[in-house]
JSON list of C-alpha atoms in Angstrom, two decimals:
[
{"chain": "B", "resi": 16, "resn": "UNK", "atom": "CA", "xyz": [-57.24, -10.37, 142.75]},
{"chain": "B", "resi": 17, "resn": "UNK", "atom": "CA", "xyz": [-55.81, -11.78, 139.47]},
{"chain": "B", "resi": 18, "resn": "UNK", "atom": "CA", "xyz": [-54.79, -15.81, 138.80]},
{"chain": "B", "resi": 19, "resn": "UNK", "atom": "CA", "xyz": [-51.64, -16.89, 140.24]},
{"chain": "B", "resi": 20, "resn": "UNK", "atom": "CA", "xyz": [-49.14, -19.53, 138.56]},
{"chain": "B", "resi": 21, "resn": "UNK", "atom": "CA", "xyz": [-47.50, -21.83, 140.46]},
{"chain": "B", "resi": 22, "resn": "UNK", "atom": "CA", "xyz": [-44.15, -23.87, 139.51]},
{"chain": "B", "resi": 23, "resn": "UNK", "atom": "CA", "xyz": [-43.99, -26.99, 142.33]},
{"chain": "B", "resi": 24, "resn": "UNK", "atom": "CA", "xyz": [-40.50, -28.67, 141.80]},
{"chain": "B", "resi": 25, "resn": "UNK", "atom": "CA", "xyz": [-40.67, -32.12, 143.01]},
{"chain": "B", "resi": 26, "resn": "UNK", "atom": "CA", "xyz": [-37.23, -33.92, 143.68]},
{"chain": "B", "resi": 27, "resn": "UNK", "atom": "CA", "xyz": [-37.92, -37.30, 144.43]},
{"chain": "B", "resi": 28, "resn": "UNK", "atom": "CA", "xyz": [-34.64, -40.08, 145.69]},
{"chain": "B", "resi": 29, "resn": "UNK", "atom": "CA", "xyz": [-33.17, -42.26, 142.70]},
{"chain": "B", "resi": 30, "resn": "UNK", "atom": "CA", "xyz": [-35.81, -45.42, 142.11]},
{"chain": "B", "resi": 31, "resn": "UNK", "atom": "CA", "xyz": [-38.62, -43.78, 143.19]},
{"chain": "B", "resi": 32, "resn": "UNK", "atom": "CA", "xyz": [-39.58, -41.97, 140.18]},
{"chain": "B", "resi": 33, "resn": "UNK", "atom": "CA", "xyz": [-42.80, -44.06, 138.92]},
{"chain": "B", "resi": 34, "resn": "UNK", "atom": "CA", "xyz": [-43.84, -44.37, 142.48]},
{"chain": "B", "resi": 35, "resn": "UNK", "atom": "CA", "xyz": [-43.74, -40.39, 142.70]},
{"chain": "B", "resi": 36, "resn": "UNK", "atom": "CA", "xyz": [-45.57, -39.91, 139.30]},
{"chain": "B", "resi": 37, "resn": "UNK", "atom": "CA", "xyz": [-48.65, -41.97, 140.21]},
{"chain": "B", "resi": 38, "resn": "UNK", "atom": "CA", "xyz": [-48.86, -40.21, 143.14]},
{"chain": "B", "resi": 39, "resn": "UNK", "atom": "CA", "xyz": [-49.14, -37.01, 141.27]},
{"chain": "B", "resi": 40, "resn": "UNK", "atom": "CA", "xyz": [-50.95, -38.30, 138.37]},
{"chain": "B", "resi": 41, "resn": "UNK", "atom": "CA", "xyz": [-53.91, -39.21, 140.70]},
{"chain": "B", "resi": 42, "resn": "UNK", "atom": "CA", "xyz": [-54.07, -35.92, 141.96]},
{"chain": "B", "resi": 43, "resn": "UNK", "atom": "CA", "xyz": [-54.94, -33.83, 138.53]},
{"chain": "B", "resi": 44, "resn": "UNK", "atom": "CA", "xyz": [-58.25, -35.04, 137.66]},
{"chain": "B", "resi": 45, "resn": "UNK", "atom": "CA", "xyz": [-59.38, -33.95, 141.49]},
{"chain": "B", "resi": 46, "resn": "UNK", "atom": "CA", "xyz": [-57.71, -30.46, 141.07]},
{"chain": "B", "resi": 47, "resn": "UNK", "atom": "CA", "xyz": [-58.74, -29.98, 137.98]},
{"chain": "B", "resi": 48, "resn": "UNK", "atom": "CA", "xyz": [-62.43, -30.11, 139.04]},
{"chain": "B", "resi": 49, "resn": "UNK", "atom": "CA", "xyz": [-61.87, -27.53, 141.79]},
{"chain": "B", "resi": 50, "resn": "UNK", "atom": "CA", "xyz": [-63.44, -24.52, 140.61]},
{"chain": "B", "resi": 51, "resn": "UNK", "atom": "CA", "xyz": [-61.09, -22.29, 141.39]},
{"chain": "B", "resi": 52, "resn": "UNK", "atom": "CA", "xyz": [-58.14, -24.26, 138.88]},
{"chain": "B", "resi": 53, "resn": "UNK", "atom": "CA", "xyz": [-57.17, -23.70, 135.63]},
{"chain": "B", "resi": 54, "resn": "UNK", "atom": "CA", "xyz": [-54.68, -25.27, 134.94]},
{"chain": "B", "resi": 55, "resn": "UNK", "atom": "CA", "xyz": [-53.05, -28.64, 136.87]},
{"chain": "B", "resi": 56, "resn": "UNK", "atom": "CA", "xyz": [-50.15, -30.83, 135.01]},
{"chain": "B", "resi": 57, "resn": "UNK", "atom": "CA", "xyz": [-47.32, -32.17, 136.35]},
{"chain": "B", "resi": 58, "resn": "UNK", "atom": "CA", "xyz": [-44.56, -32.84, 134.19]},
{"chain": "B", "resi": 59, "resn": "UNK", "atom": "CA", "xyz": [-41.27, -35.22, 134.37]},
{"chain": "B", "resi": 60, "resn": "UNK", "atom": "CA", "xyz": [-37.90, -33.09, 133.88]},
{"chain": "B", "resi": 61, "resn": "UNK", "atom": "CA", "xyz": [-36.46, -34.86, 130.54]},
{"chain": "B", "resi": 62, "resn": "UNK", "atom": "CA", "xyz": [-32.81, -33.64, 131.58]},
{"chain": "B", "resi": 63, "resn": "UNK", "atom": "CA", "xyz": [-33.07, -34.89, 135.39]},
{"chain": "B", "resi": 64, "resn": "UNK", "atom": "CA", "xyz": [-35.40, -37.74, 135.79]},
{"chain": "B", "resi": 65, "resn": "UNK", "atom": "CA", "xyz": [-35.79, -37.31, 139.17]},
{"chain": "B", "resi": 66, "resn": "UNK", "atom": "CA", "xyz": [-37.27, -33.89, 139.12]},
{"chain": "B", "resi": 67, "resn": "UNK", "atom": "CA", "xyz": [-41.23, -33.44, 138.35]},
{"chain": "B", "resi": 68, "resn": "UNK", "atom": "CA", "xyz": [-42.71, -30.41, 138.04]},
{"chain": "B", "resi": 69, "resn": "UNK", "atom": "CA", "xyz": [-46.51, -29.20, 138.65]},
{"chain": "B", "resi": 70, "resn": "UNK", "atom": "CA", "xyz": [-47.13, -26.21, 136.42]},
{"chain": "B", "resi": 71, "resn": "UNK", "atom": "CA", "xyz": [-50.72, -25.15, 137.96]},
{"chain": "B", "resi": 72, "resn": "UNK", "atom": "CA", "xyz": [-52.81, -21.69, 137.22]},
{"chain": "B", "resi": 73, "resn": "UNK", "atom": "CA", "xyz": [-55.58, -21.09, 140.51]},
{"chain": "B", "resi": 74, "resn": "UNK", "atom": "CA", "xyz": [-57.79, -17.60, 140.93]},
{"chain": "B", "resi": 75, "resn": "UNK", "atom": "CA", "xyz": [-55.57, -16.37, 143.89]},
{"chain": "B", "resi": 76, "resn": "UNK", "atom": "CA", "xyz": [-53.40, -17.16, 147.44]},
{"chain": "B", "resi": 77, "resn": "UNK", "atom": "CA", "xyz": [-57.13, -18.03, 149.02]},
{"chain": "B", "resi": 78, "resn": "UNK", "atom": "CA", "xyz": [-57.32, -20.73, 146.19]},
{"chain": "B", "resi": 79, "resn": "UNK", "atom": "CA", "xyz": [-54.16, -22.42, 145.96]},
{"chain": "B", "resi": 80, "resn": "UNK", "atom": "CA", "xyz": [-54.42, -22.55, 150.10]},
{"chain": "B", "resi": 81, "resn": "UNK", "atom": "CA", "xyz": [-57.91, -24.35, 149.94]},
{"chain": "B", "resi": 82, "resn": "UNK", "atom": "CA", "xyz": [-56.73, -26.52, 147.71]},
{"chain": "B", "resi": 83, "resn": "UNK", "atom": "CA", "xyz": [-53.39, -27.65, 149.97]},
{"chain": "B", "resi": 84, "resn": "UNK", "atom": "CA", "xyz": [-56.57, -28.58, 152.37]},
{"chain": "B", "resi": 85, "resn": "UNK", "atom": "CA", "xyz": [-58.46, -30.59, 149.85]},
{"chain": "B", "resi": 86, "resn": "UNK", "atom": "CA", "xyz": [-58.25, -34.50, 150.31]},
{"chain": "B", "resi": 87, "resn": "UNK", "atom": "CA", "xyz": [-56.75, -35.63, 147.25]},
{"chain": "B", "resi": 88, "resn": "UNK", "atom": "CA", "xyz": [-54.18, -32.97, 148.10]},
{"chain": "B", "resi": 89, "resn": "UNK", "atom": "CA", "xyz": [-53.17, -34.03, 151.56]},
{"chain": "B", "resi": 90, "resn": "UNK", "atom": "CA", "xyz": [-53.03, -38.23, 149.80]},
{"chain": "B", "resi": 91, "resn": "UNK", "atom": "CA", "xyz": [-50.62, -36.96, 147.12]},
{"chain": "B", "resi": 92, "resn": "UNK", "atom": "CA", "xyz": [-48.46, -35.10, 150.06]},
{"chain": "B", "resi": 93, "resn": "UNK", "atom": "CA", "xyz": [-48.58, -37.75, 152.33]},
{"chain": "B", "resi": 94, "resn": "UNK", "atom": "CA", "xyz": [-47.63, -40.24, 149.88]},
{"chain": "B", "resi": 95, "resn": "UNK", "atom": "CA", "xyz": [-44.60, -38.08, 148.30]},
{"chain": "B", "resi": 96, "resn": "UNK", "atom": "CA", "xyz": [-43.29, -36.99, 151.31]},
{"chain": "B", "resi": 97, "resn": "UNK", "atom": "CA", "xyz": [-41.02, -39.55, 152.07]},
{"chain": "B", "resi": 98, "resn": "UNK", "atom": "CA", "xyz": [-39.74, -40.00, 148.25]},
{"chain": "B", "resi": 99, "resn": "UNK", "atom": "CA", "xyz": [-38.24, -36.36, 148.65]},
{"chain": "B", "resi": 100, "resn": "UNK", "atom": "CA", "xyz": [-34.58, -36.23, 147.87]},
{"chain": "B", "resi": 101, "resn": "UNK", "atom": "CA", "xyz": [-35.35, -32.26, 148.50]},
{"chain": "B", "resi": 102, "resn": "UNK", "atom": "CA", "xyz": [-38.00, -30.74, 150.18]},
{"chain": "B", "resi": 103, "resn": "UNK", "atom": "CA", "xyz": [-40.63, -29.08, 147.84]},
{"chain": "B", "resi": 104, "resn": "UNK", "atom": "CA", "xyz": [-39.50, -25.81, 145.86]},
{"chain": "B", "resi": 105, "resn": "UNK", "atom": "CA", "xyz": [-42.38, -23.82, 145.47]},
{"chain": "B", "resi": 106, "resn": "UNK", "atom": "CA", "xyz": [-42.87, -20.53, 143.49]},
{"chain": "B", "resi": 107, "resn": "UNK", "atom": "CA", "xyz": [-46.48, -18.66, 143.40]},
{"chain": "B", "resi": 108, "resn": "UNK", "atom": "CA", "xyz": [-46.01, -15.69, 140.13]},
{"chain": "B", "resi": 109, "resn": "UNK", "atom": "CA", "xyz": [-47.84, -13.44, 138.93]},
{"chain": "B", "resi": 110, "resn": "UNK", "atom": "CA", "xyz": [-47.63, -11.93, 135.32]},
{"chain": "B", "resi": 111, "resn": "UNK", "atom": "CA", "xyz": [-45.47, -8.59, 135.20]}
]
């Protein structure tokens, strides 16, 4: 199976911004050493400062499932969960 993309769009509730970025931030280095990653970076939406976005690359589905089960994964949710203004918009592409 080929690599996947993924485009997570994080909306977090007005004030909790820097509380939400940590949270993310301290996920990358962990993800990043997964084998099965390529690519893991959140960014902050300069036009809406309450939307972050994780722009991630993985091998496939199997991947990007086993690593929604990976500690530092299941911290970062647990923490952001109840800064959500929205819940999680998540898109898994594939290159046409």
């Amino acid at each position: 199976m080929s690599q996947i993309e993924v485009v997570a769009i994080v909306k977090v509730k007005a004030g909790k911004e820097a509380e939400a970025a940590e949270a993310m931030k301290a996920c990358v280095a962990p993800s990043r050493a997964e084998s099965t990653n390529h690519a893991y970076t959140p960014h902050r939406d300069l036009d809406a400062p309450d939307t972050m976005i994780f722009i991630e690359r993985w091998d496939s589905r199997e991947a990007l499932q086993a690593h929604m089960e990976t500690p530092h994964f299941k911290k970062m949710a647990a923490v952001l969960e109840p800064l959500l203004a929205a819940p999680l918009a998540v898109h898994i592409l594939q290159p046409l």
